[in-house]
Amino acid sequence: MNKAIAEHLRVVADFQPSNADELEAFRLKYLGKKGVLNDLFAAFKSVPNEEKKEYGRVVNQLKNAAEQAVLRFKSELEQSKPLHSENDLTKTGDHVFTGSQHPVTTVRNEIVDIFKRIGFSVSEGPEIEDDWHNFSALNFPEEHPARDMQDTFFVHTDPDWALRTHTSSVQVREMEGNEPPIRIIAPGRVFRNEAISARSHCIFHQIEGLYIDKNVSFADLKQTLLYFAREFFGAETKIRLRPSYFPFTEPSAEMDIWWGLETETDYRMTKGTGWLEVMGCGMVDPAVLEASNIDPKVYSGYAFGLGIERITLQRFGIPDIRMLFENDMRFLNQFKGVI
Ligand code: DAH
């Protein structure tokens, strides 16, 4: 074999470029217009006839080897190339669409955390509830207005089932299924057949609290609610308990916090009293304990329930409850990075 060609074959076989420039130089040297292979093909004419066959074979071998080396190293160099090497580093990045937490979720989580810190655990119940858990076991009399179609969404095929009107139904499920001591909070969605307005909606969220043990007193309830109010609304918060009525608690009360009466908004929000209504509460009625097979002579307990939406509106200065349910991105985007 022609010595020069043998040397070229060796060079091509050993070729190992470390960058694209070296590869390009190699390509030009062998495959370029004025490259080695063109010269070798041009010399074919002057090769003696009896050597032509062998000469053609090795030159073609060299050509194939050179072409393959170029192809292989080209793709290898491309793969190992840092991604940004040919990008414009001053270009703005691709926009990543991120969601944000809904303000109702934020407030719910905050309330849940506050009660978790003093030993309450989270419990949940079904949103479609039977009459027993939503009403009867909670001491609602047969003719109570809440049982009216006007107030409650019943399952039309079976009036024994309805969308729960409050999270108090979880109290019953909890007491039926567990021995005291019971210390739970139950956040959840509730439903009422109400006209939708800026202040009320047919879907909203509540958090229920229940504590059952030996010797639980009204003083325990009061102190727990004071703790909550100060954690949520601020360390200086003052509370008051007003007598009220719920079928499932006796005595029953409404807890207000002192909001102040400095601005016109304060007047509107507190109906001119300076006190803001936050939740209903009371000592669990003995009839309710009995309905769930808990002996009221041994155990007592307290319960409370609050609506999440109203305090969410206050916290973020949202003027209309409907905004919380419309999923309008212009509204929701305002909470990005805020909460
Ligand atoms: N379930 C009541 C409501 O929806 C709120 C409530 C009041 C819950 C007093 C309680 C309670 O646990 O003790 O209006």
Tab-separated table of C-alpha atoms and ligand atoms in Angstrom:
chain	number	residue	atom	x	y	z
A	1	MET	CA	0.000	0.000	0.000
A	2	ASN	CA	1.068	3.524	-0.733
A	3	LYS	CA	2.974	4.634	2.363
A	4	ALA	CA	1.408	8.092	2.458
A	5	ILE	CA	-2.112	6.659	2.360
A	6	ALA	CA	-1.299	4.185	5.123
A	7	GLU	CA	-0.083	7.096	7.250
A	8	HIS	CA	-3.331	9.016	6.564
A	9	LEU	CA	-5.380	5.982	7.563
A	10	ARG	CA	-3.518	5.830	10.859
A	11	VAL	CA	-4.003	9.566	11.516
A	12	VAL	CA	-7.721	9.333	10.785
A	13	ALA	CA	-8.151	6.270	13.009
A	14	ASP	CA	-6.365	7.987	15.898
A	15	PHE	CA	-8.110	11.306	15.466
A	16	GLN	CA	-9.660	12.627	18.704
A	17	PRO	CA	-10.712	16.287	18.580
A	18	SER	CA	-11.090	18.166	21.824
A	19	ASN	CA	-13.242	20.925	20.363
A	20	ALA	CA	-15.253	21.940	17.310
A	21	ASP	CA	-12.361	23.932	15.799
A	22	GLU	CA	-10.099	20.902	15.724
A	23	LEU	CA	-12.849	18.870	14.116
A	24	GLU	CA	-13.415	21.524	11.447
A	25	ALA	CA	-9.683	21.689	10.688
A	26	PHE	CA	-9.668	17.914	10.299
A	27	ARG	CA	-12.695	18.036	7.980
A	28	LEU	CA	-11.080	20.661	5.776
A	29	LYS	CA	-7.765	18.811	5.697
A	30	TYR	CA	-9.301	15.543	4.485
A	31	LEU	CA	-12.663	16.337	2.941
A	32	GLY	CA	-12.300	19.974	1.923
A	33	LYS	CA	-12.045	21.071	-1.705
A	34	LYS	CA	-8.279	21.331	-1.490
A	35	GLY	CA	-8.083	18.457	0.924
A	36	VAL	CA	-6.085	15.256	0.977
A	37	LEU	CA	-8.827	13.101	-0.502
A	38	ASN	CA	-9.407	15.322	-3.507
A	39	ASP	CA	-5.693	15.268	-4.219
A	40	LEU	CA	-5.630	11.487	-3.928
A	41	PHE	CA	-8.617	11.101	-6.258
A	42	ALA	CA	-6.967	13.511	-8.754
A	43	ALA	CA	-3.822	11.370	-8.688
A	44	PHE	CA	-5.846	8.297	-9.711
A	45	LYS	CA	-5.226	9.029	-13.376
A	46	SER	CA	-1.507	8.643	-13.013
A	47	VAL	CA	-1.641	5.403	-11.046
A	48	PRO	CA	-0.440	2.469	-13.176
A	49	ASN	CA	-3.344	0.390	-14.411
A	50	GLU	CA	-2.471	-2.741	-12.472
A	51	GLU	CA	-2.450	-0.747	-9.208
A	52	LYS	CA	-5.662	1.181	-9.850
A	53	LYS	CA	-7.964	-1.336	-8.173
A	54	GLU	CA	-6.015	-1.470	-4.909
A	55	TYR	CA	-5.419	2.270	-4.980
A	56	GLY	CA	-9.157	2.963	-5.377
A	57	ARG	CA	-9.971	0.612	-2.516
A	58	VAL	CA	-7.681	2.250	0.035
A	59	VAL	CA	-8.529	5.796	-0.993
A	60	ASN	CA	-12.217	5.007	-0.599
A	61	GLN	CA	-11.454	3.398	2.758
A	62	LEU	CA	-9.724	6.585	3.837
A	63	LYS	CA	-12.634	8.694	2.614
A	64	ASN	CA	-15.182	6.610	4.543
A	65	ALA	CA	-13.096	6.671	7.694
A	66	ALA	CA	-12.699	10.465	7.490
A	67	GLU	CA	-16.411	11.027	6.854
A	68	GLN	CA	-17.427	8.785	9.705
A	69	ALA	CA	-15.012	10.436	12.103
A	70	VAL	CA	-16.490	13.840	11.241
A	71	LEU	CA	-20.070	12.644	11.757
A	72	ARG	CA	-19.372	10.833	14.992
A	73	PHE	CA	-17.368	13.615	16.630
A	74	LYS	CA	-19.834	16.245	15.493
A	75	SER	CA	-22.682	14.623	17.386
A	76	GLU	CA	-20.468	13.837	20.385
A	77	LEU	CA	-19.337	17.436	20.676
A	78	GLU	CA	-22.919	18.663	20.376
A	79	GLN	CA	-24.116	16.436	23.163
A	80	SER	CA	-21.418	17.498	25.563
A	81	LYS	CA	-21.859	21.163	24.754
A	82	PRO	CA	-23.042	23.239	27.725
A	83	LEU	CA	-26.689	24.108	27.120
A	84	HIS	CA	-26.327	27.840	27.202
A	85	SER	CA	-23.234	28.099	25.049
A	86	GLU	CA	-25.123	29.469	22.087
A	87	ASN	CA	-27.976	31.096	24.019
A	88	ASP	CA	-28.348	34.781	24.580
A	89	LEU	CA	-27.666	35.058	28.273
A	90	THR	CA	-29.421	38.395	28.499
A	91	LYS	CA	-32.724	36.899	27.338
A	92	THR	CA	-35.489	36.846	29.976
A	93	GLY	CA	-36.372	33.381	31.263
A	94	ASP	CA	-39.437	31.422	30.299
A	95	HIS	CA	-42.477	32.414	32.332
A	96	VAL	CA	-43.384	29.756	34.879
A	97	PHE	CA	-47.035	29.851	35.900
A	98	THR	CA	-47.400	29.201	39.586
A	99	GLY	CA	-50.567	29.018	41.615
A	100	SER	CA	-51.042	30.600	45.000
A	101	GLN	CA	-52.836	29.610	48.138
A	102	HIS	CA	-56.462	30.649	48.330
A	103	PRO	CA	-57.013	33.160	51.145
A	104	VAL	CA	-59.633	30.889	52.765
A	105	THR	CA	-57.075	28.072	52.871
A	106	THR	CA	-54.513	30.375	54.418
A	107	VAL	CA	-56.856	31.445	57.204
A	108	ARG	CA	-58.050	27.887	57.782
A	109	ASN	CA	-54.471	26.620	58.092
A	110	GLU	CA	-53.620	29.395	60.493
A	111	ILE	CA	-56.585	28.583	62.739
A	112	VAL	CA	-55.859	24.853	62.595
A	113	ASP	CA	-52.229	25.505	63.581
A	114	ILE	CA	-53.272	27.619	66.536
A	115	PHE	CA	-55.433	24.833	67.950
A	116	LYS	CA	-52.912	22.113	67.112
A	117	ARG	CA	-50.391	23.882	69.328
A	118	ILE	CA	-52.598	23.189	72.354
A	119	GLY	CA	-53.288	19.555	71.625
A	120	PHE	CA	-56.258	19.560	69.231
A	121	SER	CA	-56.090	17.169	66.306
A	122	VAL	CA	-57.842	17.519	62.982
A	123	SER	CA	-60.895	15.450	62.159
A	124	GLU	CA	-63.107	15.499	59.088
A	125	GLY	CA	-66.559	14.253	58.171
A	126	PRO	CA	-68.647	13.823	55.014
A	127	GLU	CA	-70.207	16.776	53.194
A	128	ILE	CA	-73.357	14.792	52.431
A	129	GLU	CA	-74.745	14.001	55.828
A	130	ASP	CA	-77.739	12.170	57.264
A	131	ASP	CA	-80.402	13.746	59.421
A	132	TRP	CA	-79.083	12.062	62.548
A	133	HIS	CA	-75.576	13.539	62.426
A	134	ASN	CA	-76.568	16.956	61.114
A	135	PHE	CA	-79.694	17.516	63.240
A	136	SER	CA	-81.226	14.847	65.474
A	137	ALA	CA	-78.178	13.825	67.497
A	138	LEU	CA	-77.447	17.515	67.971
A	139	ASN	CA	-80.779	17.995	69.716
A	140	PHE	CA	-82.539	19.881	66.914
A	141	PRO	CA	-86.270	19.469	67.525
A	142	GLU	CA	-88.373	17.957	64.743
A	143	GLU	CA	-89.885	21.298	63.786
A	144	HIS	CA	-86.660	23.348	63.896
A	145	PRO	CA	-86.494	25.833	61.002
A	146	ALA	CA	-83.033	24.609	59.946
A	147	ARG	CA	-84.709	21.406	58.809
A	148	ASP	CA	-86.756	23.449	56.380
A	149	MET	CA	-86.150	23.132	52.640
A	150	GLN	CA	-85.702	26.896	52.673
A	151	ASP	CA	-82.540	26.583	54.749
A	152	THR	CA	-81.066	23.240	53.814
A	153	PHE	CA	-80.184	21.507	50.559
A	154	PHE	CA	-81.760	18.072	50.819
A	155	VAL	CA	-80.952	15.179	48.525
A	156	HIS	CA	-84.211	15.183	46.599
A	157	THR	CA	-84.504	11.439	46.274
A	158	ASP	CA	-84.122	10.903	50.038
A	159	PRO	CA	-85.005	13.635	52.544
A	160	ASP	CA	-82.987	11.834	55.209
A	161	TRP	CA	-79.841	13.053	53.468
A	162	ALA	CA	-78.685	16.635	53.008
A	163	LEU	CA	-75.582	18.703	52.371
A	164	ARG	CA	-74.355	19.378	55.882
A	165	THR	CA	-75.385	22.775	57.146
A	166	HIS	CA	-72.558	22.987	59.660
A	167	THR	CA	-69.433	21.141	60.772
A	168	SER	CA	-71.145	20.323	64.097
A	169	SER	CA	-72.069	16.979	62.494
A	170	VAL	CA	-68.408	15.982	62.878
A	171	GLN	CA	-68.833	16.332	66.671
A	172	VAL	CA	-71.387	13.529	66.613
A	173	ARG	CA	-69.291	11.264	64.407
A	174	GLU	CA	-66.298	11.854	66.635
A	175	MET	CA	-68.190	11.096	69.856
A	176	GLU	CA	-69.827	7.996	68.403
A	177	GLY	CA	-66.539	6.571	67.228
A	178	ASN	CA	-64.212	7.426	70.106
A	179	GLU	CA	-63.896	7.267	73.871
A	180	PRO	CA	-63.156	10.508	75.713
A	181	PRO	CA	-60.888	12.337	76.096
A	182	ILE	CA	-61.708	13.867	72.723
A	183	ARG	CA	-60.002	17.032	71.560
A	184	ILE	CA	-60.566	17.802	67.886
A	185	ILE	CA	-61.052	20.571	65.397
A	186	ALA	CA	-62.954	19.884	62.209
A	187	PRO	CA	-62.487	22.260	59.284
A	188	GLY	CA	-64.797	21.810	56.332
A	189	ARG	CA	-67.200	23.057	53.721
A	190	VAL	CA	-70.844	23.618	54.617
A	191	PHE	CA	-73.935	24.445	52.570
A	192	ARG	CA	-77.049	26.509	53.144
A	193	ASN	CA	-79.971	27.296	50.928
A	194	GLU	CA	-79.451	31.036	51.159
A	195	ALA	CA	-79.651	33.900	48.743
A	196	ILE	CA	-76.174	34.845	47.585
A	197	SER	CA	-75.124	38.393	48.421
A	198	ALA	CA	-72.013	40.380	49.290
A	199	ARG	CA	-72.281	39.098	52.857
A	200	SER	CA	-73.519	35.531	52.543
A	201	HIS	CA	-73.065	32.587	50.247
A	202	CYS	CA	-74.685	29.169	49.913
A	203	ILE	CA	-71.265	27.500	50.268
A	204	PHE	CA	-68.849	28.476	52.974
A	205	HIS	CA	-66.360	27.005	55.445
A	206	GLN	CA	-66.438	26.453	59.176
A	207	ILE	CA	-64.107	25.158	61.828
A	208	GLU	CA	-65.653	23.154	64.621
A	209	GLY	CA	-63.996	22.507	67.965
A	210	LEU	CA	-64.860	19.835	70.501
A	211	TYR	CA	-63.306	18.901	73.817
A	212	ILE	CA	-64.782	16.134	75.978
A	213	ASP	CA	-63.178	14.876	79.171
A	214	LYS	CA	-63.819	14.586	82.889
A	215	ASN	CA	-64.327	17.943	84.627
A	216	VAL	CA	-64.292	20.195	81.601
A	217	SER	CA	-65.771	23.531	82.624
A	218	PHE	CA	-66.924	26.774	81.063
A	219	ALA	CA	-63.705	28.346	82.393
A	220	ASP	CA	-61.720	25.965	80.175
A	221	LEU	CA	-63.761	27.067	77.177
A	222	LYS	CA	-63.246	30.728	77.952
A	223	GLN	CA	-59.494	30.392	78.365
A	224	THR	CA	-59.142	28.365	75.167
A	225	LEU	CA	-61.079	30.964	73.187
A	226	LEU	CA	-59.055	33.795	74.704
A	227	TYR	CA	-55.870	31.979	73.695
A	228	PHE	CA	-57.204	31.566	70.154
A	229	ALA	CA	-58.325	35.190	69.857
A	230	ARG	CA	-54.928	36.471	71.007
A	231	GLU	CA	-53.008	34.173	68.689
A	232	PHE	CA	-55.143	35.045	65.694
A	233	PHE	CA	-56.078	38.684	66.188
A	234	GLY	CA	-53.121	39.889	68.286
A	235	ALA	CA	-51.776	39.674	71.832
A	236	GLU	CA	-53.830	42.582	73.170
A	237	THR	CA	-57.172	41.245	71.914
A	238	LYS	CA	-60.096	41.450	74.314
A	239	ILE	CA	-63.007	39.024	74.122
A	240	ARG	CA	-66.509	38.926	75.537
A	241	LEU	CA	-69.014	36.087	75.736
A	242	ARG	CA	-72.667	36.943	75.144
A	243	PRO	CA	-75.435	34.512	76.133
A	244	SER	CA	-76.964	32.873	73.079
A	245	TYR	CA	-78.831	29.763	72.042
A	246	PHE	CA	-77.877	26.627	70.122
A	247	PRO	CA	-79.795	23.335	70.447
A	248	PHE	CA	-76.616	21.360	71.091
A	249	THR	CA	-75.003	23.480	73.820
A	250	GLU	CA	-76.171	24.551	77.247
A	251	PRO	CA	-75.276	27.185	78.221
A	252	SER	CA	-74.545	28.684	74.830
A	253	ALA	CA	-72.652	31.845	73.999
A	254	GLU	CA	-71.436	33.988	71.172
A	255	MET	CA	-67.808	35.171	71.351
A	256	ASP	CA	-67.019	38.696	70.226
A	257	ILE	CA	-63.660	40.418	70.006
A	258	TRP	CA	-63.118	44.099	70.680
A	259	TRP	CA	-62.543	45.611	67.246
A	260	GLY	CA	-62.757	49.295	68.059
A	261	LEU	CA	-64.890	52.088	66.743
A	262	GLU	CA	-62.469	54.472	65.125
A	263	THR	CA	-63.385	54.459	61.469
A	264	GLU	CA	-66.555	54.300	59.486
A	265	THR	CA	-65.640	50.744	58.451
A	266	ASP	CA	-65.386	49.810	62.147
A	267	TYR	CA	-68.929	51.123	62.624
A	268	ARG	CA	-70.219	49.150	59.700
A	269	MET	CA	-68.399	45.940	60.588
A	270	THR	CA	-69.421	45.975	64.235
A	271	LYS	CA	-72.892	47.386	63.657
A	272	GLY	CA	-71.931	50.364	65.776
A	273	THR	CA	-70.985	48.334	68.874
A	274	GLY	CA	-67.210	48.060	68.437
A	275	TRP	CA	-67.539	44.297	69.075
A	276	LEU	CA	-67.069	41.825	66.256
A	277	GLU	CA	-68.913	38.520	66.378
A	278	VAL	CA	-66.470	35.661	65.808
A	279	MET	CA	-67.997	32.355	66.859
A	280	GLY	CA	-70.695	30.365	68.603
A	281	CYS	CA	-69.790	28.154	71.526
A	282	GLY	CA	-71.024	26.505	74.697
A	283	MET	CA	-70.994	23.453	76.940
A	284	VAL	CA	-72.085	20.329	75.085
A	285	ASP	CA	-75.701	19.615	76.029
A	286	PRO	CA	-76.033	16.386	78.098
A	287	ALA	CA	-78.666	15.175	75.611
A	288	VAL	CA	-76.038	15.390	72.853
A	289	LEU	CA	-73.538	13.372	74.901
A	290	GLU	CA	-76.209	10.760	75.588
A	291	ALA	CA	-77.184	10.510	71.914
A	292	SER	CA	-73.572	9.489	71.214
A	293	ASN	CA	-73.404	7.074	74.150
A	294	ILE	CA	-71.194	9.227	76.348
A	295	ASP	CA	-72.273	9.314	79.990
A	296	PRO	CA	-72.978	12.958	80.920
A	297	LYS	CA	-72.598	12.092	84.615
A	298	VAL	CA	-68.954	11.183	84.016
A	299	TYR	CA	-67.988	13.475	81.157
A	300	SER	CA	-68.558	17.058	80.148
A	301	GLY	CA	-67.210	19.158	77.328
A	302	TYR	CA	-67.293	22.286	75.303
A	303	ALA	CA	-67.796	22.981	71.609
A	304	PHE	CA	-67.336	25.964	69.369
A	305	GLY	CA	-67.811	26.764	65.706
A	306	LEU	CA	-66.658	29.622	63.544
A	307	GLY	CA	-67.078	30.695	59.948
A	308	ILE	CA	-63.825	31.077	58.020
A	309	GLU	CA	-65.008	33.427	55.269
A	310	ARG	CA	-65.985	36.336	57.452
A	311	ILE	CA	-62.631	36.596	59.149
A	312	THR	CA	-60.898	36.059	55.803
A	313	LEU	CA	-62.721	39.101	54.423
A	314	GLN	CA	-61.609	41.122	57.422
A	315	ARG	CA	-58.031	39.947	57.335
A	316	PHE	CA	-57.488	40.860	53.683
A	317	GLY	CA	-59.942	43.739	53.369
A	318	ILE	CA	-62.053	41.903	50.779
A	319	PRO	CA	-65.373	43.715	50.326
A	320	ASP	CA	-67.543	40.913	48.920
A	321	ILE	CA	-67.742	37.213	49.905
A	322	ARG	CA	-68.587	36.236	46.314
A	323	MET	CA	-65.048	37.150	45.250
A	324	LEU	CA	-63.814	34.142	47.228
A	325	PHE	CA	-65.730	31.698	45.038
A	326	GLU	CA	-65.557	33.136	41.534
A	327	ASN	CA	-62.040	31.910	40.701
A	328	ASP	CA	-61.341	35.172	38.931
A	329	MET	CA	-57.610	35.197	38.236
A	330	ARG	CA	-57.458	38.962	38.624
A	331	PHE	CA	-58.573	38.500	42.229
A	332	LEU	CA	-56.575	35.355	43.024
A	333	ASN	CA	-53.331	36.681	41.529
A	334	GLN	CA	-53.289	39.396	44.151
A	335	PHE	CA	-52.468	36.791	46.783
A	336	LYS	CA	-49.340	35.572	45.007
A	337	GLY	CA	-46.375	36.057	47.215
A	338	VAL	CA	-48.514	37.759	49.851
A	339	ILE	CA	-49.616	34.609	51.582
B	1	DAH	N1	-73.087	25.068	64.225
B	1	DAH	C1	-73.289	26.471	64.523
B	1	DAH	C2	-73.647	27.220	63.242
B	1	DAH	O1	-73.446	26.713	62.193
B	1	DAH	C3	-72.033	27.078	65.102
B	1	DAH	C4	-71.754	26.560	66.469
B	1	DAH	C5	-72.281	27.182	67.564
B	1	DAH	C6	-70.981	25.440	66.656
B	1	DAH	C7	-72.040	26.732	68.841
B	1	DAH	C8	-70.710	24.972	67.920
B	1	DAH	C9	-71.249	25.621	69.008
B	1	DAH	O2	-69.961	23.904	68.142
B	1	DAH	O3	-70.998	25.167	70.265
B	1	DAH	O4	-74.123	28.309	63.322
